[in-house]
Each structure stands twice: as structure tokens, then as C-alpha cells.
Tab-separated table of C-alpha atoms in Angstrom:
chain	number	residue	atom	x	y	z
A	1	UNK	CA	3.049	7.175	18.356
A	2	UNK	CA	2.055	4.480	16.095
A	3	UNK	CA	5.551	3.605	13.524
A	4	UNK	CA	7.054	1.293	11.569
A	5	UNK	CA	10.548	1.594	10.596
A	6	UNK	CA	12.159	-1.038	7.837
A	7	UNK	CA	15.543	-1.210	7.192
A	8	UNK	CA	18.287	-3.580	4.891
A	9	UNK	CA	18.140	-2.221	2.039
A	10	UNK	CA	20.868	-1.693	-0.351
A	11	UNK	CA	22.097	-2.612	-3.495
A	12	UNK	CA	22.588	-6.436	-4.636
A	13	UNK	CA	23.911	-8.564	-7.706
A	14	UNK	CA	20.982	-10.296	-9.652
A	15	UNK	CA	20.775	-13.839	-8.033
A	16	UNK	CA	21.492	-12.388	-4.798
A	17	UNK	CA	19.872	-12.022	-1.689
A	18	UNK	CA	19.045	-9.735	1.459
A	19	UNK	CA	16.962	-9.779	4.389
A	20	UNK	CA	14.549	-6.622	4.597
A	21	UNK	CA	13.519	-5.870	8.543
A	22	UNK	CA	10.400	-3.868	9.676
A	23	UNK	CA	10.441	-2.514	13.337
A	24	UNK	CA	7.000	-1.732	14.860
A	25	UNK	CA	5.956	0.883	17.915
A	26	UNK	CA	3.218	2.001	19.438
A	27	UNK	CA	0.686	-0.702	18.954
A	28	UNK	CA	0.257	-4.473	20.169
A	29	UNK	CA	2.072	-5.417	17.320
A	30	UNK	CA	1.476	-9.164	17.768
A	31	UNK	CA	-2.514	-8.975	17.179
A	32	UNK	CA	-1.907	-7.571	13.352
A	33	UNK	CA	-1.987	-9.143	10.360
A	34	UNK	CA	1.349	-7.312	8.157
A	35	UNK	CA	2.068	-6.751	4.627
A	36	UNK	CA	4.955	-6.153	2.108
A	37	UNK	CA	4.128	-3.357	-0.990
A	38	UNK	CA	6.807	-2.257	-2.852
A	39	UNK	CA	7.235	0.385	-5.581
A	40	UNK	CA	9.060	0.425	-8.648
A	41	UNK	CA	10.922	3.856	-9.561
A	42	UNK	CA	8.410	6.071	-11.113
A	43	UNK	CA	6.030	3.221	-10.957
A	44	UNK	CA	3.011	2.465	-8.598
A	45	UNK	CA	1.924	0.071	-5.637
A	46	UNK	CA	2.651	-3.479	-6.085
A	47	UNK	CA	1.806	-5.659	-2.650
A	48	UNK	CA	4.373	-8.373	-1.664
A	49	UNK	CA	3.113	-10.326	0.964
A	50	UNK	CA	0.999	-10.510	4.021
A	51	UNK	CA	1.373	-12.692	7.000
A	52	UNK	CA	-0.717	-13.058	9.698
A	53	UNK	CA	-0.440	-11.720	13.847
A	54	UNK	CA	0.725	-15.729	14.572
A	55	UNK	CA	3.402	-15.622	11.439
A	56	UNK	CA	1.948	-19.139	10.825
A	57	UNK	CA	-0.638	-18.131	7.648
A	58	UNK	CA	1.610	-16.075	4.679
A	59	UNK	CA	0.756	-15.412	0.958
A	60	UNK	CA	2.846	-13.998	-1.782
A	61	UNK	CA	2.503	-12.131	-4.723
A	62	UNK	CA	3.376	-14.714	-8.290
A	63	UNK	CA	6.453	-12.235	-9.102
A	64	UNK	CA	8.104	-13.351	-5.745
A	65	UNK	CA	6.454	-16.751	-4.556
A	66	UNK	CA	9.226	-19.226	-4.189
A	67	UNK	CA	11.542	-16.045	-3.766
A	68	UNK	CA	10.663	-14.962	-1.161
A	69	UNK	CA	9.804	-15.797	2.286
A	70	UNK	CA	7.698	-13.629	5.199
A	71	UNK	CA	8.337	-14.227	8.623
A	72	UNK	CA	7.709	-12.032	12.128
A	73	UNK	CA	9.105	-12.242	15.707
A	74	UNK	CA	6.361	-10.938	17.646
A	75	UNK	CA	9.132	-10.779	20.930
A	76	UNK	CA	10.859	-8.193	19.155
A	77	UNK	CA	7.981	-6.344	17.469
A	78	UNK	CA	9.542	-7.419	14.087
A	79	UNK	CA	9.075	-8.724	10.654
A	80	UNK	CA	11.264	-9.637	7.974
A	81	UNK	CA	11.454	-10.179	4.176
A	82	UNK	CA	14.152	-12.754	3.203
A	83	UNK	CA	14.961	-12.322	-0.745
A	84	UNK	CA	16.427	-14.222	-2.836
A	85	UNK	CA	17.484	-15.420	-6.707
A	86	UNK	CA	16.934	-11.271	-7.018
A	87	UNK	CA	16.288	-10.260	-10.147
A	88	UNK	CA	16.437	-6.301	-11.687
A	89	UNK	CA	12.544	-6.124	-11.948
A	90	UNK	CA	12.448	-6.731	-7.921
A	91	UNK	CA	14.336	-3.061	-7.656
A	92	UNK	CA	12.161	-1.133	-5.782
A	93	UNK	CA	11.150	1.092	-2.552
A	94	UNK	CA	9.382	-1.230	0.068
A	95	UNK	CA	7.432	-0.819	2.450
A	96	UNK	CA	6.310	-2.315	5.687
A	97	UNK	CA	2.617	-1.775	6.122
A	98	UNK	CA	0.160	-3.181	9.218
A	99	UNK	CA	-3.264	-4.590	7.812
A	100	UNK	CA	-5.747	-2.760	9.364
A	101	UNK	CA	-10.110	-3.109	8.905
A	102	UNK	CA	-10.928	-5.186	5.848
A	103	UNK	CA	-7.936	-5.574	4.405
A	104	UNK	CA	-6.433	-2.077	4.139
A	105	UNK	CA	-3.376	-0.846	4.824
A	106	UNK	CA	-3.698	1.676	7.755
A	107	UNK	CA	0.010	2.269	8.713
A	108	UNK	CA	3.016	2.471	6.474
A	109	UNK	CA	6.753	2.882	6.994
A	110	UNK	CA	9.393	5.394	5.619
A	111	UNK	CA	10.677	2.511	3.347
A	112	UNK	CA	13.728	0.659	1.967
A	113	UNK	CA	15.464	0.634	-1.193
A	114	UNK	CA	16.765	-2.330	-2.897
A	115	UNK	CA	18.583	-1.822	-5.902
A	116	UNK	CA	19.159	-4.996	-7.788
A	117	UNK	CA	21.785	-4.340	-10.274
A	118	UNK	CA	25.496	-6.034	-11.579
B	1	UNK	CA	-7.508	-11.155	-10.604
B	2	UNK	CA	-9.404	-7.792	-10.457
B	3	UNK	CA	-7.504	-4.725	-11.906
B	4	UNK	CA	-8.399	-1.555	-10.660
B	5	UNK	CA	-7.861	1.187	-13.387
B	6	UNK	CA	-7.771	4.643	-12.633
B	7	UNK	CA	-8.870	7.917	-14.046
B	8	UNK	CA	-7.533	10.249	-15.377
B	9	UNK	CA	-3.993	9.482	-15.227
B	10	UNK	CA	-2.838	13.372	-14.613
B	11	UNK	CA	-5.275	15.882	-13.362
B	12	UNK	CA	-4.236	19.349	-13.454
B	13	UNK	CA	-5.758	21.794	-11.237
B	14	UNK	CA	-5.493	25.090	-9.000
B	15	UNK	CA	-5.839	25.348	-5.214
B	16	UNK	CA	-9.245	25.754	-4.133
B	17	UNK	CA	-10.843	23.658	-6.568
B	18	UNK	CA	-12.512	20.531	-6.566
B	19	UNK	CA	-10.805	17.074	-7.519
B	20	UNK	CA	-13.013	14.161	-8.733
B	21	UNK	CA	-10.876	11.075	-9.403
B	22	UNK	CA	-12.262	7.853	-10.422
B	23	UNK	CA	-11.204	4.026	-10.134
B	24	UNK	CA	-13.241	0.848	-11.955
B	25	UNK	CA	-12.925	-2.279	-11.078
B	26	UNK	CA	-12.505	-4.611	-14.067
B	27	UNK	CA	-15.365	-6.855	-11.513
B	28	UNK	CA	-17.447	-5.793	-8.805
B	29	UNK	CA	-15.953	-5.455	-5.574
B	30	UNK	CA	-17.671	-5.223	-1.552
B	31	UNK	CA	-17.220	-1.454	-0.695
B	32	UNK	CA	-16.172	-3.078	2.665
B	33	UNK	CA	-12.773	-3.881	1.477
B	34	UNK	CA	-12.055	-0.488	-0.650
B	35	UNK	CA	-9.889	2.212	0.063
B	36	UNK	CA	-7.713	5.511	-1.064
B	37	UNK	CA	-4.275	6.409	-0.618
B	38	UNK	CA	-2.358	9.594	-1.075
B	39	UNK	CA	1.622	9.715	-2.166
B	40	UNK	CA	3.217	12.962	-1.308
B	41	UNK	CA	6.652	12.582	-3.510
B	42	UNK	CA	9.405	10.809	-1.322
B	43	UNK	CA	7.453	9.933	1.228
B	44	UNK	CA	4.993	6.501	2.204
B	45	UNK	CA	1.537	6.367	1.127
B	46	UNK	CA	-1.760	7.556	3.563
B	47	UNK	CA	-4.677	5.596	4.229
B	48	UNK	CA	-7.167	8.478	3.420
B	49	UNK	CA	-10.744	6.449	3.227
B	50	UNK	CA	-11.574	3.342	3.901
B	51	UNK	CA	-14.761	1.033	3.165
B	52	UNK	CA	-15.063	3.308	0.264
B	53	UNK	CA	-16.464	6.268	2.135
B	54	UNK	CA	-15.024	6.480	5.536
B	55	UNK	CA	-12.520	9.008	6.266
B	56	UNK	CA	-9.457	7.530	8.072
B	57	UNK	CA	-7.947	8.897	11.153
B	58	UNK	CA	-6.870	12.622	11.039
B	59	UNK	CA	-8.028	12.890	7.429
B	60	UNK	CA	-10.235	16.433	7.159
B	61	UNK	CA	-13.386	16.172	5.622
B	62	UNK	CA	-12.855	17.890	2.452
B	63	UNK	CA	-11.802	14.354	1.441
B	64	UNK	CA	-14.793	11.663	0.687
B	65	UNK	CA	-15.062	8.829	-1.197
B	66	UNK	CA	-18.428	7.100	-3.032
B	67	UNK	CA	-19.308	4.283	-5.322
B	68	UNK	CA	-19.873	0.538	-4.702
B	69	UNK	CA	-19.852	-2.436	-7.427
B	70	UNK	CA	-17.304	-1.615	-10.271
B	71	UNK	CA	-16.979	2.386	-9.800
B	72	UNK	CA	-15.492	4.539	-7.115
B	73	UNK	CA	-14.891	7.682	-6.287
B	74	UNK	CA	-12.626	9.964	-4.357
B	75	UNK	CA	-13.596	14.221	-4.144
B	76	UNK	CA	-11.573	16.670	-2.654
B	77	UNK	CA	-13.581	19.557	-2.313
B	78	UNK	CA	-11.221	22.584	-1.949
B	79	UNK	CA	-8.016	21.764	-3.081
B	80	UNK	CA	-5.107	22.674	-0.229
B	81	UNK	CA	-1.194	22.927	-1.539
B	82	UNK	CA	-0.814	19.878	0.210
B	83	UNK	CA	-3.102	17.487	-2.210
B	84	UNK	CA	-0.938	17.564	-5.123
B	85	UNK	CA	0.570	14.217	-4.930
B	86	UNK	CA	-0.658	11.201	-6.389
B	87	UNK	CA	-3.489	8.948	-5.208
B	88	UNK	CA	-4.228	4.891	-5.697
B	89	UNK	CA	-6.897	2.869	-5.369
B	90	UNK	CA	-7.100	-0.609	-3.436
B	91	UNK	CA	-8.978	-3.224	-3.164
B	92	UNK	CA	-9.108	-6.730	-0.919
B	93	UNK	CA	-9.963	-9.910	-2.519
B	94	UNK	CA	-10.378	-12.653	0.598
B	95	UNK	CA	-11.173	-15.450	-1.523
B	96	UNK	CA	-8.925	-18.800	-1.400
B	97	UNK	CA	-6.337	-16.578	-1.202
B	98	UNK	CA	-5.819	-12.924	-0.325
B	99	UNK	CA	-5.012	-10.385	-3.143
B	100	UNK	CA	-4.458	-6.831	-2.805
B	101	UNK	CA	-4.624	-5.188	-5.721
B	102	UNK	CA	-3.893	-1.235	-6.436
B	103	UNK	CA	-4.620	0.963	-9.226
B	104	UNK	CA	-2.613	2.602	-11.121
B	105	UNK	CA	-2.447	5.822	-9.540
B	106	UNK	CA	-3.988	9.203	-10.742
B	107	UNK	CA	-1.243	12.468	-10.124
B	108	UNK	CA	-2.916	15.524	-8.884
B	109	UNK	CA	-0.273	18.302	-10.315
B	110	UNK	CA	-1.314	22.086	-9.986
């Protein structure tokens, strides 16, 4: 069965930081492009980052570029979201999510939550 | 950026009806890189269609999706208890950089 699985989430001080994880079976992960979308409480879908299958291309969204940082280990059928100078506004559910055809997102995980709060 | 806004916001309706839910682009987008989503509450979202009008894996086909340029559309013919949720709208800009952008979100409540 196709799955991805994210864990590390958990409640931080603003400024703070915290490594997200994503765990992928069932597929040749390391051919995929993959993607970060999180989700506000009560609010809707706000995409993170993507990063290609090598890890080498990666793009962010403005509200965490310079935050953030996207990386994979394609060994371990595994990517990662390191966060950091967390703010409140970056509280959220998020989700792992493989880039499928033209730039959908055909598989998502159960989710994470980060809670960013003092 | 392109903003995807949807419509309506809340759409209140009975099992076995139809659902017509609507997303504009604020410019015109390929059809190739547009798709819908359904949120059950708590859980991840569901690629439902894909390239605008292709129904994604395991998705029945009282689901379909039209449009093309700066309107699309997403029907569900015969509403099932399991539709009330919420649904969003995404698009894929692949211009000097990527951008994924998602509407809104239009709830389906009975």
C-alpha cells in the first residue's frame, strides 16, 4: 500500500525550532518529486515546499524561505522539514504529500501538528 | 501569483442531490496542471480529479470536473453521506519557479 507517515510534531517557543520527518512506503520513493502543505486551524491549504526525487532542486513558500530548509534521504525513504526562528502564524497541521502528474498532489499523509506558542 | 477563489463558501445540501462547486482563477491557467481535493474533517486531503477532468484513482464517477482558462468546475451528481466535507481547488504554476496555489475551500454541509 502506497503511505506516507510524518512525524515531529509538537509544541515549540516562538524562535524555536524542530525537525518535521515524512516516512514513505509502497512506491520507488526516490523517482518523486515531494512537497510540504500545511494547514492552519480552521483555515485552508497553504503549500510549503517541494523538492525534487535528487533533493538537489527545492523551493519555498515567502512565509518560510530563509526558515526553513527541505531535504530527503532517498536510502531511508525519507524527507524532512527543518524549522526554525518559528513564529505563531507557522502553527499548523502538515502534511507530507508526493507530487504526482503535473504538479498535483496524489498522495498525502495523516499529518503533524506543530503548535508554536510561549 | 494566481489566486484561486472559490464558490460558494458553504453549500448546504441533502443526500442524493447534485453539488456544483466552482473555482476562478484570478488568470488563466493550463487545465493540465488543475486539480480537486476533498477534506473529510480530521483527516488528509484526496486527490479526487486531476487535469481538470480526470477522475483520480478509486474516485467513483459521480465525481467530474470541467472548465479550462479562468473557470472550473467540480459536480457531484448524487450526493453520498460521505461528500460532506470540504473541497479545494489547486493549481501548478511551473514558471521560474514552482507555485502551488489552493483555493480557499468550499464546505459541503448537509
Amino acid at each position: 500500500e502506497v503511505q506516507l507517515s510524518e512525524s515531529g510534531g509538537g509544541l515549540v517557543r516562538p524562535g524555536g525550532s524542530l525537525r518535521l520527518s515524512c516516512e514513505a512506503s509502497g512506491f520507488t520513493f526516490g523517482i518523486f518529486t515531494m512537497s510540504w502543505v500545511r494547514q492552519a486551524p480552521g483555515k485552508g491549504l497553504e503549500w510549503v515546499s517541494v523538492l525534487d526525487n535528487s533533493g538537489e532542486v527545492t523551493y519555498y513558500a515567502d512565509s518560510v524561505k530563509g526558515r526553513f530548509t527541505i531535504s530527503r534521504d532517498n536510502s531511508r525513504n525519507a524527507m524532512f522539514l527543518q524549522m526554525n526562528s518559528l513564529r505563531t502564524d507557522d502553527t499548523a497541521v502538515y502534511f507530507c504529500a508526493r507530487i504526482g502528474i503535473s504538479g498535483i498532489f496524489d498522495i498525502w499523509g495523516q499529518g503533524t501538528t506543530l503548535t508554536v506558542s510561549s | 501569483e494566481i489566486v484561486l477563489t472559490q464558490s460558494p463558501g458553504t453549500l448546504s445540501l441533502s443526500p442524493g442531490e447534485r453539488a456544483t462547486l466552482s473555482c476562478r482563477a484570478s488568470q488563466s491557467v493550463s487545465s493540465e496542471y488543475f486539480a480537486w481535493y476533498r477534506q473529510k474533517a480530521g483527516q488528509a486531503p484526496r486527490l479526487l480529479i486531476y487535469a481538470a477532468s480526470n477522475r483520480a484513482t478509486g474516485i467513483p464517477d459521480r465525481f467530474s470536473g470541467s472548465g479550462s482558462g479562468t473557470d472550473f468546475t467540480l459536480t457531484i451528481s448524487r450526493l453520498e453521506p460521505e461528500d460532506f466535507a470540504v473541497y479545494y481547488c489547486q493549481q501548478y504554476g511551473n514558471g521560474n519557479s514552482p507555485r502551488y496555489s489552493f483555493g480557499q475551500g468550499t464546505r459541503l454541509e448537509i
